[in-house]
């Protein structure tokens, strides 16, 4: 973003009008107008190139990832997401431990990270309407993080029905990055 702003500023400064060409009561000089149009087009081209070259928001997300966390640390983050954030009921998980291309699978369908987060937040009423509990300890290794859960899910539809569900989640980790690449929910 800073590169885009700097490039825009430089391009704007490069785009200058000949004050004499546009003085009140005088007619524009043909050569200066052509030069000004040329400068303008060069400025636009430079700004467009800057927009393409400048880092995008998705790169910033990658830089914030927590790579290769030891099992106890990633396990503690997942436990906090489950116990404190109730992420199974509202989609609020710690994104920095997940690969952006992670696949989320439950007994019904498969989703991308964004779709799972947004869909879960829209489908259920978060706490206190819904409740989630961890059943037993979280098991974490360099390969996976697993936990068992029990929850009462309140659906965000008319009459707000509540369904009790229990199961297990297996979060597989990438061997090179340590990020979670697969979320698999078993009921």
Coordinates of C-alpha atoms in Angstrom, one line a residue, residues 68-166:
X68 CA 5.6 -24.6 13.0
X69 CA 4.2 -24.1 16.4
X70 CA 5.1 -26.9 18.9
X71 CA 2.2 -29.2 19.6
X72 CA 1.5 -27.8 23.1
X73 CA 1.2 -24.2 21.7
X74 CA -1.1 -25.0 18.8
X75 CA -3.1 -27.3 21.1
X76 CA -3.6 -24.4 23.5
X77 CA -4.8 -22.1 20.8
X78 CA -7.3 -24.7 19.5
X79 CA -8.5 -25.3 23.1
X80 CA -9.0 -21.5 23.6
X81 CA -10.9 -21.3 20.3
X82 CA -13.2 -24.1 21.5
X83 CA -13.7 -23.3 25.1
X84 CA -13.5 -19.5 25.2
X85 CA -14.5 -18.5 21.6
X86 CA -17.0 -21.4 21.0
X87 CA -15.7 -21.4 17.4
X88 CA -17.9 -24.4 16.5
X89 CA -21.0 -22.2 17.0
X90 CA -19.8 -18.9 15.5
X91 CA -16.8 -19.5 13.2
X92 CA -14.5 -17.4 15.4
X93 CA -11.2 -19.3 15.2
X94 CA -7.6 -18.2 15.2
X95 CA -7.0 -17.9 11.5
X96 CA -3.2 -17.6 11.9
X97 CA -2.8 -21.3 12.6
X98 CA -4.8 -22.3 9.5
X99 CA -3.4 -22.5 5.9
X100 CA -5.5 -20.2 3.7
X101 CA -6.3 -23.2 1.5
X102 CA -7.4 -25.4 4.4
X103 CA -10.4 -27.6 3.6
X104 CA -13.2 -28.0 6.2
X105 CA -15.3 -31.2 6.0
X106 CA -18.2 -32.2 8.2
X107 CA -20.8 -35.0 7.7
X108 CA -22.7 -32.9 5.2
X109 CA -20.3 -31.1 2.9
X110 CA -16.8 -29.6 2.3
X111 CA -15.9 -25.9 2.6
X112 CA -13.1 -23.5 2.2
X113 CA -11.8 -21.6 5.2
X114 CA -13.7 -18.4 4.4
X115 CA -16.9 -20.2 3.6
X116 CA -16.8 -22.3 6.8
X117 CA -16.2 -19.3 9.0
X118 CA -19.0 -17.2 7.3
X119 CA -21.4 -20.1 7.0
X120 CA -21.0 -21.2 10.7
X121 CA -21.5 -17.6 11.8
X122 CA -24.7 -17.3 9.8
X123 CA -26.1 -20.7 10.5
X124 CA -25.9 -20.7 14.3
X125 CA -26.7 -18.4 17.1
X126 CA -23.5 -18.0 19.1
X127 CA -23.3 -18.2 22.9
X128 CA -25.3 -18.1 25.1
X129 CA -27.9 -19.4 22.6
X130 CA -25.6 -22.2 21.5
X131 CA -23.2 -24.1 23.9
X132 CA -20.1 -26.1 23.2
X133 CA -18.0 -28.2 25.6
X134 CA -14.7 -30.0 25.2
X135 CA -15.0 -33.7 26.2
X136 CA -11.6 -34.8 27.5
X137 CA -8.2 -33.3 26.7
X138 CA -7.0 -32.0 23.3
X139 CA -4.4 -34.3 21.7
X140 CA -1.8 -32.4 19.7
X141 CA 1.2 -33.6 17.7
X142 CA 3.3 -32.3 14.8
X143 CA 0.8 -34.2 12.4
X144 CA -2.6 -33.3 13.9
X145 CA -4.7 -31.8 16.7
X146 CA -7.8 -33.8 17.8
X147 CA -10.5 -33.2 20.3
X148 CA -14.0 -34.4 21.2
X149 CA -16.9 -32.1 21.8
X150 CA -20.5 -31.9 22.8
X151 CA -22.7 -29.0 21.8
X152 CA -26.2 -27.6 21.7
X153 CA -26.5 -25.7 18.5
X154 CA -29.2 -23.1 18.2
X155 CA -30.0 -22.5 14.5
X156 CA -30.4 -19.0 13.3
X157 CA -33.8 -19.6 11.6
X158 CA -37.4 -18.9 12.8
X159 CA -38.3 -20.6 16.1
X160 CA -34.5 -21.0 16.8
X161 CA -34.5 -24.8 17.1
X162 CA -31.7 -26.4 19.2
X163 CA -30.0 -29.6 18.3
X164 CA -27.6 -31.6 20.6
X165 CA -24.5 -32.9 18.8
X166 CA -21.4 -34.7 19.9

